[in-house]
Amino acid sequence: MSGLKEISKAILPSRVLAALVHTQRRMTRIRVTSLPVLTESAFTAILTNDLGITDGDTVFIHSSIDHLNLGFPVGNVFSILQRIAGERGTLLFPTYPTPN
């Protein structure tokens, strides 16, 4: 996919690229807001009941919160994960630095 992105950057005018990025972000916002609102209790239930996360687990979080329609402050996500994994648990958040 990055090959297509690089080719697009090379051949398309910057204003067209900006318009494409703007449209992509707008479509993502529309899709996310069309999802049901995710409450703290529903989020906790997904983590514990559906994913089976319990005290002492190692949890690898690879997700974009921007793609969830949260009905609570985004800062609470980390607190909920900490509470469920407990003091013996480990939360891992991968990062992918972009080259300059």
mmCIF file of C-alpha atoms in Angstrom:
data_model
loop_
_atom_site.group_PDB
_atom_site.id
_atom_site.type_symbol
_atom_site.label_atom_id
_atom_site.label_comp_id
_atom_site.label_asym_id
_atom_site.label_seq_id
_atom_site.Cartn_x
_atom_site.Cartn_y
_atom_site.Cartn_z
ATOM 1 C CA MET A 1 0.000 0.000 0.000
ATOM 2 C CA SER A 2 2.824 2.411 0.733
ATOM 3 C CA GLY A 3 3.982 2.011 -2.892
ATOM 4 C CA LEU A 4 0.668 3.394 -4.113
ATOM 5 C CA LYS A 5 0.898 6.192 -1.587
ATOM 6 C CA GLU A 6 4.384 7.149 -2.795
ATOM 7 C CA ILE A 7 3.327 7.036 -6.461
ATOM 8 C CA SER A 8 0.289 9.186 -5.650
ATOM 9 C CA LYS A 9 2.475 11.721 -3.873
ATOM 10 C CA ALA A 10 4.807 11.842 -6.862
ATOM 11 C CA ILE A 11 2.185 12.384 -9.552
ATOM 12 C CA LEU A 12 -0.737 14.180 -7.932
ATOM 13 C CA PRO A 13 -0.807 17.888 -7.104
ATOM 14 C CA SER A 14 -0.569 18.643 -3.379
ATOM 15 C CA ARG A 15 -4.069 20.149 -3.289
ATOM 16 C CA VAL A 16 -5.527 16.918 -4.715
ATOM 17 C CA LEU A 17 -3.655 14.873 -2.094
ATOM 18 C CA ALA A 18 -4.920 17.202 0.638
ATOM 19 C CA ALA A 19 -8.478 16.778 -0.656
ATOM 20 C CA LEU A 20 -8.092 12.982 -0.660
ATOM 21 C CA VAL A 21 -6.786 12.978 2.918
ATOM 22 C CA HIS A 22 -9.613 15.279 3.997
ATOM 23 C CA THR A 23 -12.188 12.998 2.328
ATOM 24 C CA GLN A 24 -10.675 9.891 3.900
ATOM 25 C CA ARG A 25 -10.791 11.460 7.380
ATOM 26 C CA ARG A 26 -14.359 12.643 6.820
ATOM 27 C CA MET A 27 -15.467 9.161 5.715
ATOM 28 C CA THR A 28 -13.812 7.635 8.790
ATOM 29 C CA ARG A 29 -15.635 10.119 11.057
ATOM 30 C CA ILE A 30 -18.947 9.280 9.369
ATOM 31 C CA ARG A 31 -18.341 5.537 9.737
ATOM 32 C CA VAL A 32 -17.319 5.852 13.400
ATOM 33 C CA THR A 33 -20.255 8.054 14.352
ATOM 34 C CA SER A 34 -22.620 5.568 12.708
ATOM 35 C CA LEU A 35 -21.435 2.876 15.157
ATOM 36 C CA PRO A 36 -23.332 2.393 18.409
ATOM 37 C CA VAL A 37 -21.895 4.402 21.304
ATOM 38 C CA LEU A 38 -19.535 2.231 23.349
ATOM 39 C CA THR A 39 -20.066 2.733 27.079
ATOM 40 C CA GLU A 40 -17.471 2.030 29.780
ATOM 41 C CA SER A 41 -19.437 -0.976 30.989
ATOM 42 C CA ALA A 42 -19.766 -2.380 27.458
ATOM 43 C CA PHE A 43 -16.042 -1.807 26.840
ATOM 44 C CA THR A 44 -15.184 -3.559 30.122
ATOM 45 C CA ALA A 45 -17.504 -6.459 29.231
ATOM 46 C CA ILE A 46 -15.821 -6.884 25.847
ATOM 47 C CA LEU A 47 -12.396 -6.987 27.481
ATOM 48 C CA THR A 48 -13.357 -9.414 30.237
ATOM 49 C CA ASN A 49 -16.140 -11.553 28.764
ATOM 50 C CA ASP A 50 -15.379 -11.612 25.039
ATOM 51 C CA LEU A 51 -11.577 -11.357 25.142
ATOM 52 C CA GLY A 52 -11.143 -13.117 28.477
ATOM 53 C CA ILE A 53 -8.604 -10.679 29.916
ATOM 54 C CA THR A 54 -8.013 -11.300 33.618
ATOM 55 C CA ASP A 55 -5.719 -10.206 36.434
ATOM 56 C CA GLY A 56 -2.065 -10.900 35.626
ATOM 57 C CA ASP A 57 -2.482 -11.136 31.857
ATOM 58 C CA THR A 58 -0.134 -9.584 29.342
ATOM 59 C CA VAL A 59 -2.219 -7.536 26.941
ATOM 60 C CA PHE A 60 -0.910 -6.370 23.566
ATOM 61 C CA ILE A 61 -2.995 -3.366 22.543
ATOM 62 C CA HIS A 62 -2.852 -2.775 18.816
ATOM 63 C CA SER A 63 -5.795 -0.571 18.006
ATOM 64 C CA SER A 64 -6.765 2.920 17.054
ATOM 65 C CA ILE A 65 -9.123 4.474 19.556
ATOM 66 C CA ASP A 66 -10.079 6.916 16.817
ATOM 67 C CA HIS A 67 -12.060 4.088 15.232
ATOM 68 C CA LEU A 68 -14.262 3.515 18.278
ATOM 69 C CA ASN A 69 -17.355 5.560 19.067
ATOM 70 C CA LEU A 70 -16.556 5.995 22.746
ATOM 71 C CA GLY A 71 -19.274 7.325 25.023
ATOM 72 C CA PHE A 72 -16.736 8.127 27.745
ATOM 73 C CA PRO A 73 -13.449 10.069 27.972
ATOM 74 C CA VAL A 74 -10.629 8.441 26.021
ATOM 75 C CA GLY A 75 -8.362 8.703 29.078
ATOM 76 C CA ASN A 76 -10.513 6.124 30.846
ATOM 77 C CA VAL A 77 -9.477 3.407 28.357
ATOM 78 C CA PHE A 78 -6.028 3.094 29.926
ATOM 79 C CA SER A 79 -7.471 3.044 33.456
ATOM 80 C CA ILE A 80 -9.929 0.297 32.513
ATOM 81 C CA LEU A 81 -7.158 -1.792 30.949
ATOM 82 C CA GLN A 82 -4.949 -1.298 34.035
ATOM 83 C CA ARG A 83 -7.765 -2.287 36.380
ATOM 84 C CA ILE A 84 -8.570 -5.461 34.434
ATOM 85 C CA ALA A 85 -4.945 -6.607 33.940
ATOM 86 C CA GLY A 86 -4.159 -5.751 37.554
ATOM 87 C CA GLU A 87 -0.849 -4.972 39.198
ATOM 88 C CA ARG A 88 0.656 -8.254 38.003
ATOM 89 C CA GLY A 89 -0.465 -7.680 34.412
ATOM 90 C CA THR A 90 1.463 -6.037 31.598
ATOM 91 C CA LEU A 91 0.094 -3.667 28.967
ATOM 92 C CA LEU A 92 2.054 -3.470 25.711
ATOM 93 C CA PHE A 93 1.489 -0.669 23.202
ATOM 94 C CA PRO A 94 3.497 -1.003 19.974
ATOM 95 C CA THR A 95 4.754 2.133 18.270
ATOM 96 C CA TYR A 96 5.840 2.579 14.705
ATOM 97 C CA PRO A 97 7.983 5.671 14.355
ATOM 98 C CA THR A 98 7.909 7.259 10.956
ATOM 99 C CA PRO A 99 11.167 8.145 9.264
ATOM 100 C CA ASN A 100 11.924 11.830 8.826
#
